[in-house]
mmCIF file of C-alpha atoms and ligand atoms in Angstrom:
data_model
loop_
_atom_site.group_PDB
_atom_site.id
_atom_site.type_symbol
_atom_site.label_atom_id
_atom_site.label_comp_id
_atom_site.label_asym_id
_atom_site.label_seq_id
_atom_site.Cartn_x
_atom_site.Cartn_y
_atom_site.Cartn_z
ATOM 1 C CA MET A 21 9.804 0.718 15.756
ATOM 2 C CA LYS A 22 6.155 -0.209 15.220
ATOM 3 C CA VAL A 23 4.460 1.928 13.670
ATOM 4 C CA SER A 24 1.769 1.962 16.371
ATOM 5 C CA ASP A 25 4.440 3.221 18.474
ATOM 6 C CA HIS A 26 5.080 5.663 15.968
ATOM 7 C CA ILE A 27 1.593 6.691 16.710
ATOM 8 C CA ARG A 28 1.463 6.393 20.080
ATOM 9 C CA ASN A 29 4.432 8.838 20.544
ATOM 10 C CA ALA A 30 3.490 11.539 18.257
ATOM 11 C CA ASN A 31 0.899 12.079 21.007
ATOM 12 C CA GLY A 32 -1.718 13.019 18.342
ATOM 13 C CA LYS A 33 0.148 15.384 16.184
ATOM 14 C CA THR A 34 -0.666 14.194 12.506
ATOM 15 C CA MET A 35 2.662 12.812 10.594
ATOM 16 C CA PHE A 36 3.593 12.435 6.677
ATOM 17 C CA SER A 37 4.215 8.972 5.712
ATOM 18 C CA PHE A 38 4.596 7.770 1.627
ATOM 19 C CA GLU A 39 4.538 5.053 -0.439
ATOM 20 C CA ILE A 40 6.926 4.239 -2.749
ATOM 21 C CA VAL A 41 7.437 1.542 -6.195
ATOM 22 C CA PRO A 42 10.484 -0.349 -6.734
ATOM 23 C CA PRO A 43 12.308 0.496 -10.208
ATOM 24 C CA VAL A 44 11.554 -1.737 -13.122
ATOM 25 C CA LYS A 45 14.039 -4.441 -13.485
ATOM 26 C CA GLY A 46 17.511 -2.752 -14.828
ATOM 27 C CA GLN A 47 16.780 0.555 -13.493
ATOM 28 C CA ASN A 48 19.462 1.865 -10.686
ATOM 29 C CA ILE A 49 18.356 2.745 -7.167
ATOM 30 C CA GLN A 50 19.620 5.946 -6.981
ATOM 31 C CA ASP A 51 16.710 7.358 -9.118
ATOM 32 C CA LEU A 52 14.755 6.362 -6.059
ATOM 33 C CA TYR A 53 16.808 8.082 -3.343
ATOM 34 C CA ASP A 54 16.875 10.883 -5.375
ATOM 35 C CA ASN A 55 13.117 10.909 -5.339
ATOM 36 C CA ILE A 56 12.972 9.832 -1.442
ATOM 37 C CA GLU A 57 15.582 12.516 -0.312
ATOM 38 C CA PRO A 58 13.670 15.584 -0.933
ATOM 39 C CA LEU A 59 10.647 14.261 1.391
ATOM 40 C CA MET A 60 12.757 13.634 4.456
ATOM 41 C CA GLU A 61 12.521 16.547 5.602
ATOM 42 C CA PHE A 62 9.006 15.952 6.554
ATOM 43 C CA ASN A 63 10.219 13.694 8.901
ATOM 44 C CA PRO A 64 7.931 10.329 7.847
ATOM 45 C CA PRO A 65 8.217 7.821 10.369
ATOM 46 C CA PHE A 66 8.299 4.990 7.768
ATOM 47 C CA ILE A 67 8.674 4.494 4.205
ATOM 48 C CA ASP A 68 6.377 1.882 2.596
ATOM 49 C CA VAL A 69 7.767 -0.430 -0.309
ATOM 50 C CA THR A 70 5.207 -1.915 -2.748
ATOM 51 C CA THR A 71 5.342 -5.266 -4.578
ATOM 52 C CA SER A 72 3.870 -6.047 -7.803
ATOM 53 C CA ARG A 73 2.632 -9.328 -8.705
ATOM 54 C CA GLU A 74 4.289 -11.729 -11.423
ATOM 55 C CA GLU A 75 3.322 -11.348 -14.808
ATOM 56 C CA TYR A 76 3.681 -13.272 -18.395
ATOM 57 C CA ILE A 77 6.334 -12.118 -20.676
ATOM 58 C CA TYR A 78 6.760 -13.231 -24.659
ATOM 59 C CA VAL A 79 10.826 -14.144 -25.328
ATOM 60 C CA ASN A 80 11.070 -14.015 -29.102
ATOM 61 C CA LYS A 81 12.884 -17.169 -30.199
ATOM 62 C CA GLY A 82 13.629 -16.175 -33.653
ATOM 63 C CA SER A 83 11.063 -17.684 -36.802
ATOM 64 C CA GLY A 84 7.978 -16.451 -35.378
ATOM 65 C CA LEU A 85 8.200 -18.479 -32.187
ATOM 66 C CA LEU A 86 7.075 -16.717 -28.998
ATOM 67 C CA GLU A 87 8.361 -18.372 -25.536
ATOM 68 C CA GLN A 88 6.058 -17.579 -22.383
ATOM 69 C CA LYS A 89 7.859 -16.645 -19.267
ATOM 70 C CA VAL A 90 6.599 -15.541 -15.967
ATOM 71 C CA THR A 91 8.703 -12.696 -14.535
ATOM 72 C CA ARG A 92 8.663 -9.942 -11.584
ATOM 73 C CA MET A 93 9.179 -6.839 -13.240
ATOM 74 C CA ARG A 94 9.629 -5.013 -9.710
ATOM 75 C CA PRO A 95 11.598 -7.186 -7.428
ATOM 76 C CA GLY A 96 13.738 -5.917 -5.196
ATOM 77 C CA THR A 97 10.985 -5.067 -2.259
ATOM 78 C CA VAL A 98 12.654 -6.217 0.877
ATOM 79 C CA GLY A 99 16.353 -5.129 -0.422
ATOM 80 C CA ILE A 100 15.072 -1.812 -0.683
ATOM 81 C CA CYS A 101 13.165 -1.495 2.470
ATOM 82 C CA ALA A 102 17.081 -2.795 3.978
ATOM 83 C CA SER A 103 18.669 -0.366 1.627
ATOM 84 C CA ILE A 104 16.219 2.993 2.372
ATOM 85 C CA LYS A 105 16.384 1.949 6.124
ATOM 86 C CA HIS A 106 19.876 2.126 6.169
ATOM 87 C CA LYS A 107 20.618 5.143 3.836
ATOM 88 C CA PHE A 108 17.986 7.430 5.863
ATOM 89 C CA ASP A 109 17.838 5.736 8.853
ATOM 90 C CA VAL A 110 14.155 5.455 8.452
ATOM 91 C CA ASP A 111 11.732 2.693 9.566
ATOM 92 C CA THR A 112 10.721 0.850 6.470
ATOM 93 C CA VAL A 113 7.202 -1.358 5.761
ATOM 94 C CA PRO A 114 7.331 -3.869 2.870
ATOM 95 C CA HIS A 115 4.703 -5.062 1.235
ATOM 96 C CA LEU A 116 3.954 -8.794 0.967
ATOM 97 C CA LEU A 117 1.205 -10.234 -1.144
ATOM 98 C CA CYS A 118 -0.909 -13.821 -0.981
ATOM 99 C CA GLY A 119 -0.592 -13.807 -4.385
ATOM 100 C CA GLY A 120 2.112 -15.540 -6.613
ATOM 101 C CA PHE A 121 3.453 -16.351 -3.315
ATOM 102 C CA THR A 122 3.712 -19.998 -1.418
ATOM 103 C CA ARG A 123 3.176 -19.824 2.210
ATOM 104 C CA GLU A 124 6.690 -21.447 2.529
ATOM 105 C CA GLU A 125 8.081 -18.315 0.453
ATOM 106 C CA THR A 126 6.446 -16.051 2.622
ATOM 107 C CA GLU A 127 7.979 -17.642 5.734
ATOM 108 C CA TYR A 128 11.328 -16.732 4.258
ATOM 109 C CA VAL A 129 10.468 -13.251 3.653
ATOM 110 C CA LEU A 130 9.246 -12.642 6.946
ATOM 111 C CA ILE A 131 12.745 -14.034 8.558
ATOM 112 C CA ASP A 132 14.864 -12.016 5.913
ATOM 113 C CA CYS A 133 12.791 -8.989 7.273
ATOM 114 C CA HIS A 134 12.929 -10.271 10.904
ATOM 115 C CA TYR A 135 16.722 -10.402 10.618
ATOM 116 C CA LEU A 136 17.078 -6.928 8.660
ATOM 117 C CA GLY A 137 15.167 -5.383 11.679
ATOM 118 C CA ILE A 138 12.145 -4.458 9.983
ATOM 119 C CA ASP A 139 9.594 -4.262 12.402
ATOM 120 C CA ASN A 140 6.393 -3.996 10.299
ATOM 121 C CA VAL A 141 4.777 -5.521 7.359
ATOM 122 C CA MET A 142 1.690 -4.651 5.230
ATOM 123 C CA ALA A 143 -0.449 -7.843 4.503
ATOM 124 C CA LEU A 144 -2.073 -8.047 1.409
ATOM 125 C CA ARG A 145 -3.733 -10.475 -0.995
ATOM 126 C CA GLY A 146 -2.789 -8.868 -4.512
ATOM 127 C CA ASP A 147 -4.940 -8.234 -6.986
ATOM 128 C CA SER A 148 -5.181 -11.101 -9.763
ATOM 129 C CA ALA A 149 -2.710 -11.443 -11.928
ATOM 130 C CA LYS A 150 -2.882 -9.512 -15.692
ATOM 131 C CA HIS A 151 -3.763 -13.154 -17.124
ATOM 132 C CA GLU A 152 -6.141 -14.010 -15.022
ATOM 133 C CA GLN A 153 -9.920 -12.951 -14.567
ATOM 134 C CA TYR A 154 -9.932 -13.841 -10.938
ATOM 135 C CA PHE A 155 -7.792 -13.941 -8.026
ATOM 136 C CA LYS A 156 -5.929 -17.131 -7.932
ATOM 137 C CA PRO A 157 -3.551 -18.360 -4.605
ATOM 138 C CA VAL A 158 -0.628 -20.347 -6.176
ATOM 139 C CA ASN A 159 -0.689 -23.800 -4.912
ATOM 140 C CA GLY A 160 0.247 -23.305 -0.971
ATOM 141 C CA GLY A 161 -0.148 -19.693 -0.980
ATOM 142 C CA ASN A 162 -2.639 -17.899 1.031
ATOM 143 C CA HIS A 163 -6.024 -17.053 -0.402
ATOM 144 C CA TYR A 164 -6.736 -13.966 1.505
ATOM 145 C CA ALA A 165 -4.833 -11.217 3.063
ATOM 146 C CA LYS A 166 -6.629 -12.394 6.551
ATOM 147 C CA GLU A 167 -4.440 -15.587 6.336
ATOM 148 C CA LEU A 168 -1.254 -13.970 5.965
ATOM 149 C CA VAL A 169 -2.225 -11.822 8.524
ATOM 150 C CA ASN A 170 -2.802 -15.662 10.730
ATOM 151 C CA GLN A 171 0.693 -16.235 9.391
ATOM 152 C CA ILE A 172 2.578 -13.600 10.567
ATOM 153 C CA ALA A 173 0.640 -13.602 13.913
ATOM 154 C CA ASP A 174 1.763 -17.147 14.273
ATOM 155 C CA LEU A 175 5.305 -16.203 13.641
ATOM 156 C CA ASN A 176 5.107 -13.579 16.090
ATOM 157 C CA LYS A 177 4.655 -16.215 19.067
ATOM 158 C CA GLY A 178 7.284 -18.400 17.755
ATOM 159 C CA LYS A 179 4.745 -20.548 15.443
ATOM 160 C CA TYR A 180 6.753 -21.999 12.300
ATOM 161 C CA LEU A 181 5.208 -23.816 9.248
ATOM 162 C CA HIS A 182 6.487 -27.131 10.241
ATOM 163 C CA GLU A 183 6.164 -27.447 13.775
ATOM 164 C CA SER A 184 9.472 -29.505 13.780
ATOM 165 C CA VAL A 185 11.168 -25.891 14.478
ATOM 166 C CA ASP A 186 12.482 -25.286 18.244
ATOM 167 C CA ALA A 187 11.420 -21.946 17.798
ATOM 168 C CA LYS A 188 13.670 -19.641 20.644
ATOM 169 C CA HIS A 189 13.021 -16.343 19.204
ATOM 170 C CA SER A 190 10.145 -14.948 17.481
ATOM 171 C CA SER A 191 9.857 -11.870 15.674
ATOM 172 C CA ASN A 192 7.416 -9.078 16.771
ATOM 173 C CA PHE A 193 6.094 -7.469 13.380
ATOM 174 C CA CYS A 194 3.573 -4.860 13.701
ATOM 175 C CA ILE A 195 0.879 -5.566 10.773
ATOM 176 C CA GLY A 196 -0.663 -3.144 8.519
ATOM 177 C CA VAL A 197 -3.610 -4.095 6.258
ATOM 178 C CA ALA A 198 -5.977 -2.206 3.506
ATOM 179 C CA GLY A 199 -9.509 -0.490 3.841
ATOM 180 C CA TYR A 200 -11.329 0.500 1.607
ATOM 181 C CA PRO A 201 -13.426 3.790 1.690
ATOM 182 C CA GLU A 202 -15.107 3.251 -1.373
ATOM 183 C CA LYS A 203 -15.788 -0.566 -0.925
ATOM 184 C CA HIS A 204 -13.260 -3.363 -2.829
ATOM 185 C CA LEU A 205 -13.606 -3.428 -5.995
ATOM 186 C CA GLU A 206 -14.824 -7.082 -5.841
ATOM 187 C CA SER A 207 -16.911 -7.182 -2.034
ATOM 188 C CA PRO A 208 -20.927 -7.176 -2.521
ATOM 189 C CA SER A 209 -21.785 -4.863 -0.613
ATOM 190 C CA MET A 210 -19.713 -2.221 1.809
ATOM 191 C CA LYS A 211 -21.035 -4.156 5.408
ATOM 192 C CA THR A 212 -19.412 -7.207 3.973
ATOM 193 C CA ASP A 213 -16.305 -5.777 2.998
ATOM 194 C CA LEU A 214 -16.422 -3.714 6.632
ATOM 195 C CA GLN A 215 -16.896 -7.172 8.162
ATOM 196 C CA HIS A 216 -13.826 -8.859 6.161
ATOM 197 C CA LEU A 217 -11.827 -5.692 7.707
ATOM 198 C CA LYS A 218 -12.583 -6.652 10.944
ATOM 199 C CA ASP A 219 -11.573 -10.109 10.260
ATOM 200 C CA LYS A 220 -7.953 -9.296 9.505
ATOM 201 C CA VAL A 221 -7.903 -6.948 12.663
ATOM 202 C CA ASP A 222 -8.852 -9.538 15.010
ATOM 203 C CA ALA A 223 -6.402 -12.203 13.167
ATOM 204 C CA GLY A 224 -3.613 -9.591 14.758
ATOM 205 C CA ALA A 225 -3.616 -6.585 12.723
ATOM 206 C CA GLY A 226 -2.308 -3.274 14.017
ATOM 207 C CA TYR A 227 -3.764 -0.389 11.959
ATOM 208 C CA VAL A 228 -4.999 -0.301 8.967
ATOM 209 C CA VAL A 229 -3.952 2.332 5.655
ATOM 210 C CA THR A 230 -6.629 3.241 2.958
ATOM 211 C CA GLN A 231 -7.371 3.054 -0.524
ATOM 212 C CA MET A 232 -6.845 6.204 -1.878
ATOM 213 C CA PHE A 233 -10.472 8.606 -2.063
ATOM 214 C CA PHE A 234 -10.890 12.089 -3.450
ATOM 215 C CA ASP A 235 -13.488 12.996 -1.260
ATOM 216 C CA ASN A 236 -12.788 13.062 2.419
ATOM 217 C CA GLN A 237 -16.751 12.540 3.990
ATOM 218 C CA LYS A 238 -15.669 9.015 2.090
ATOM 219 C CA TYR A 239 -13.049 8.140 4.742
ATOM 220 C CA PHE A 240 -15.260 9.598 7.608
ATOM 221 C CA ASP A 241 -18.110 7.805 7.017
ATOM 222 C CA PHE A 242 -16.018 4.606 6.516
ATOM 223 C CA VAL A 243 -14.366 5.226 9.750
ATOM 224 C CA LYS A 244 -17.368 5.603 11.548
ATOM 225 C CA MET A 245 -18.623 2.318 10.131
ATOM 226 C CA ALA A 246 -15.396 0.752 11.430
ATOM 227 C CA ARG A 247 -15.784 1.831 14.718
ATOM 228 C CA GLU A 248 -19.693 0.761 14.791
ATOM 229 C CA ILE A 249 -18.301 -2.870 14.447
ATOM 230 C CA GLY A 250 -16.005 -2.704 16.608
ATOM 231 C CA ILE A 251 -13.010 -1.828 14.732
ATOM 232 C CA THR A 252 -10.072 -0.146 17.367
ATOM 233 C CA VAL A 253 -7.187 0.233 15.774
ATOM 234 C CA PRO A 254 -5.670 3.141 13.709
ATOM 235 C CA ILE A 255 -7.114 3.927 9.946
ATOM 236 C CA ILE A 256 -4.687 6.059 7.999
ATOM 237 C CA PRO A 257 -6.068 7.771 5.346
ATOM 238 C CA GLY A 258 -4.077 7.393 1.537
ATOM 239 C CA ILE A 259 -4.076 10.206 -1.024
ATOM 240 C CA LYS A 260 -2.934 10.213 -4.026
ATOM 241 C CA PRO A 261 -2.877 13.367 -6.194
ATOM 242 C CA VAL A 262 -4.091 12.836 -9.562
ATOM 243 C CA ALA A 263 -1.171 13.547 -12.370
ATOM 244 C CA VAL A 264 -2.353 13.225 -15.639
ATOM 245 C CA LYS A 265 -6.128 14.118 -17.641
ATOM 246 C CA ARG A 266 -6.091 10.110 -17.947
ATOM 247 C CA HIS A 267 -6.743 9.471 -14.271
ATOM 248 C CA LEU A 268 -9.607 10.379 -14.888
ATOM 249 C CA GLN A 269 -10.643 6.914 -16.675
ATOM 250 C CA ILE A 270 -7.858 4.970 -15.079
ATOM 251 C CA LEU A 271 -8.327 5.796 -11.532
ATOM 252 C CA PRO A 272 -12.087 4.579 -11.574
ATOM 253 C CA GLN A 273 -11.812 1.891 -13.651
ATOM 254 C CA VAL A 274 -8.804 0.344 -11.856
ATOM 255 C CA PHE A 275 -9.843 1.318 -8.196
ATOM 256 C CA SER A 276 -13.501 1.513 -8.411
ATOM 257 C CA LEU A 277 -13.872 4.728 -6.506
ATOM 258 C CA ASP A 278 -15.583 8.230 -7.689
ATOM 259 C CA LEU A 279 -13.875 11.195 -8.215
ATOM 260 C CA PRO A 280 -16.091 14.085 -7.176
ATOM 261 C CA GLU A 281 -17.823 16.639 -9.989
ATOM 262 C CA ASN A 282 -15.836 19.516 -8.674
ATOM 263 C CA LEU A 283 -12.468 17.669 -9.390
ATOM 264 C CA VAL A 284 -13.555 16.142 -12.919
ATOM 265 C CA LYS A 285 -14.394 19.949 -14.052
ATOM 266 C CA GLU A 286 -11.464 21.230 -12.998
ATOM 267 C CA ILE A 287 -9.285 18.602 -14.761
ATOM 268 C CA GLU A 288 -11.435 18.830 -17.449
ATOM 269 C CA LYS A 289 -10.892 22.301 -17.918
ATOM 270 C CA CYS A 290 -6.709 21.855 -18.209
ATOM 271 C CA THR A 291 -4.887 22.383 -21.487
ATOM 272 C CA ASN A 292 -2.294 20.113 -20.282
ATOM 273 C CA ASN A 293 -0.973 17.588 -17.523
ATOM 274 C CA LYS A 294 1.423 20.169 -16.064
ATOM 275 C CA GLU A 295 -2.098 22.244 -15.280
ATOM 276 C CA VAL A 296 -3.419 18.277 -14.073
ATOM 277 C CA ARG A 297 -0.680 18.337 -11.882
ATOM 278 C CA GLN A 298 -1.417 21.608 -10.070
ATOM 279 C CA VAL A 299 -4.587 20.799 -9.740
ATOM 280 C CA GLY A 300 -4.236 17.554 -8.203
ATOM 281 C CA VAL A 301 -1.518 19.187 -5.398
ATOM 282 C CA GLU A 302 -4.265 21.991 -4.759
ATOM 283 C CA TRP A 303 -6.810 19.073 -4.322
ATOM 284 C CA ALA A 304 -4.825 17.254 -2.012
ATOM 285 C CA ILE A 305 -3.731 20.092 -0.156
ATOM 286 C CA ASP A 306 -7.301 20.670 0.606
ATOM 287 C CA GLN A 307 -7.964 16.833 1.467
ATOM 288 C CA SER A 308 -4.658 17.030 3.944
ATOM 289 C CA LYS A 309 -5.956 19.892 5.688
ATOM 290 C CA GLU A 310 -9.512 18.898 6.449
ATOM 291 C CA LEU A 311 -8.029 15.341 7.661
ATOM 292 C CA ILE A 312 -5.265 16.814 10.078
ATOM 293 C CA ALA A 313 -7.903 19.156 11.664
ATOM 294 C CA ALA A 314 -10.240 16.206 12.051
ATOM 295 C CA GLY A 315 -6.989 14.350 14.211
ATOM 296 C CA VAL A 316 -5.996 11.599 11.843
ATOM 297 C CA PRO A 317 -2.482 9.935 12.502
ATOM 298 C CA LEU A 318 -0.922 10.241 9.634
ATOM 299 C CA VAL A 319 -1.855 11.250 5.996
ATOM 300 C CA HIS A 320 -0.389 8.760 3.875
ATOM 301 C CA TYR A 321 0.538 9.420 0.165
ATOM 302 C CA TYR A 322 1.037 7.397 -2.772
ATOM 303 C CA SER A 323 3.856 8.942 -4.423
ATOM 304 C CA MET A 324 4.299 6.203 -7.255
ATOM 305 C CA GLY A 325 8.352 7.172 -7.301
ATOM 306 C CA LYS A 326 8.228 10.786 -8.262
ATOM 307 C CA SER A 327 8.132 12.955 -5.305
ATOM 308 C CA SER A 328 7.520 16.534 -6.881
ATOM 309 C CA ASN A 329 4.160 16.825 -6.351
ATOM 310 C CA ILE A 330 4.088 14.974 -3.005
ATOM 311 C CA ARG A 331 7.371 17.702 -1.745
ATOM 312 C CA ALA A 332 4.375 20.382 -3.019
ATOM 313 C CA ILE A 333 1.978 19.018 -0.962
ATOM 314 C CA ALA A 334 3.903 18.464 2.440
ATOM 315 C CA LYS A 335 5.301 21.728 2.133
ATOM 316 C CA GLU A 336 1.998 23.421 2.401
ATOM 317 C CA VAL A 337 0.833 20.912 4.633
ATOM 318 C CA PHE A 338 3.526 19.794 7.072
HETATM 319 P P1 FAD B 408 -8.447 -8.927 1.181
HETATM 320 O O1 FAD B 408 -8.507 -8.264 2.588
HETATM 321 O O2 FAD B 408 -8.122 -10.837 1.113
HETATM 322 O O3 FAD B 408 -9.969 -8.697 0.483
HETATM 323 C C1 FAD B 408 -9.978 -9.290 -0.939
HETATM 324 C C2 FAD B 408 -11.388 -9.132 -1.193
HETATM 325 O O4 FAD B 408 -11.889 -10.647 -0.912
HETATM 326 C C3 FAD B 408 -12.476 -7.944 -0.841
HETATM 327 O O5 FAD B 408 -13.174 -8.297 -1.848
HETATM 328 C C4 FAD B 408 -12.907 -8.806 0.685
HETATM 329 O O6 FAD B 408 -14.377 -8.358 1.150
HETATM 330 C C5 FAD B 408 -13.015 -10.361 0.288
HETATM 331 N N1 FAD B 408 -12.858 -11.153 0.959
HETATM 332 C C6 FAD B 408 -11.868 -11.111 2.073
HETATM 333 N N2 FAD B 408 -11.810 -12.402 2.804
HETATM 334 C C7 FAD B 408 -12.916 -13.075 2.601
HETATM 335 C C8 FAD B 408 -13.393 -14.290 3.041
HETATM 336 N N3 FAD B 408 -12.999 -15.048 3.828
HETATM 337 N N4 FAD B 408 -14.618 -15.013 2.126
HETATM 338 C C9 FAD B 408 -14.789 -13.941 0.758
HETATM 339 N N5 FAD B 408 -14.444 -13.150 0.513
HETATM 340 C C10 FAD B 408 -13.373 -12.133 1.232
HETATM 341 N N6 FAD B 408 -1.123 -4.579 -4.215
HETATM 342 C C11 FAD B 408 -0.545 -5.246 -4.727
HETATM 343 O O7 FAD B 408 -0.078 -5.978 -5.795
HETATM 344 N N7 FAD B 408 0.881 -4.469 -4.440
HETATM 345 C C12 FAD B 408 1.169 -3.728 -3.207
HETATM 346 O O8 FAD B 408 1.900 -3.715 -2.832
HETATM 347 C C13 FAD B 408 -0.442 -3.273 -2.551
HETATM 348 N N8 FAD B 408 -0.043 -1.782 -1.760
HETATM 349 C C14 FAD B 408 -1.465 -1.526 -1.269
HETATM 350 C C15 FAD B 408 -1.518 -0.934 -0.434
HETATM 351 C C16 FAD B 408 -2.796 -0.403 -0.058
HETATM 352 C C17 FAD B 408 -2.867 0.796 1.313
HETATM 353 C C18 FAD B 408 -3.755 -1.057 -0.298
HETATM 354 C C19 FAD B 408 -5.552 -0.375 0.116
HETATM 355 C C20 FAD B 408 -3.655 -1.820 -1.061
HETATM 356 C C21 FAD B 408 -2.607 -2.219 -1.968
HETATM 357 N N9 FAD B 408 -2.895 -3.155 -3.170
HETATM 358 C C22 FAD B 408 -1.317 -3.817 -3.798
HETATM 359 C C23 FAD B 408 -3.982 -3.559 -3.398
HETATM 360 C C24 FAD B 408 -4.435 -4.737 -3.147
HETATM 361 O O9 FAD B 408 -3.780 -6.042 -3.512
HETATM 362 C C25 FAD B 408 -5.768 -5.255 -4.090
HETATM 363 O O10 FAD B 408 -6.920 -4.250 -3.641
HETATM 364 C C26 FAD B 408 -6.466 -6.506 -3.637
HETATM 365 O O11 FAD B 408 -7.392 -6.411 -4.406
HETATM 366 C C27 FAD B 408 -7.241 -6.905 -2.665
HETATM 367 O O12 FAD B 408 -6.326 -7.197 -0.990
HETATM 368 P P2 FAD B 408 -6.616 -6.910 0.169
HETATM 369 O O13 FAD B 408 -5.070 -7.407 0.651
HETATM 370 O O14 FAD B 408 -7.309 -5.915 0.797
HETATM 371 O O15 FAD B 408 -7.097 -8.508 0.045
#
């Protein structure tokens, strides 16, 4: 079922959803199942599965020679979506990236998703690859998420990349896109970033999932500004519980966001990461309760593949 239909059918009741990351190549999918299982009690209408950018690795060829190879360390997004859908009878949402994919490859992934009965896809640009300073699409790839939304919306109308296709049947994907309550790090201003979000929605996105934030007021202000410029689709808040002390540096650096002073103080008092996890869980519980009281359609949790802290939050909140 489409995410937009799940939201409509919930009749204003806030739902629980979460995102997982595919295992690193060579790992067992059972570990992923073991982390999903304890969360199914909270009836997620869908589970998101991320896609990772390709990266360079260096293979030792002996005699001091290193060969550079391009690889994707966490492949399998669509396969994982299909297996989770089948095993847990839940909708899954694969993340599709512009970065690292030609439009042709994207079309094949979309066709796979359609054949697998996947009704939703999240359309994202992706970050710049680790070896690049700025985002660069591959030759023949989409540059911005909006172009990817256009491609998916075209496919929904039976319009394939090559006009020679005699389309007798079309897909009907519900498209999610990313929004940034504290502005995307590359954007010159909040206003510009919001306009680009509106462009994605106008191109056919049916809902927005936000980047993580730790101060609910940032989300409430963002939703207000989005509504003022005519973005009417659901805006789902994304929540990540802080789990390790290093997050104090990593989260602002990677996601260009602020951590509230009270949260920083509580984390700094912790003498080990077990205590940090507890602070993170309690903060996320308070955030979730306030968001639910404000009537958000879902609270979406970034699990990073580990479920124990998300379960601790969900038990208190849902
Ligand atoms: P876009 O919407 O294309 O925006 C990127 C930047 O370009 C913004 O600054 C925007 O303002 C600007 N822009 C947009 N259009 C134009 C234009 N026409 N001209 C000039 N500037 C423009 N990353 C992954 O690698 N894998 C994932 O699975 C993944 N999942 C995510 C899930 C969520 C909910 C979120 C919030 C992020 C996720 N990301 C993921 C991270 C995301 O890929 C990065 O934040 C990326 O840098 C931007 O992606 P986007 O889709 O928002 O890009």
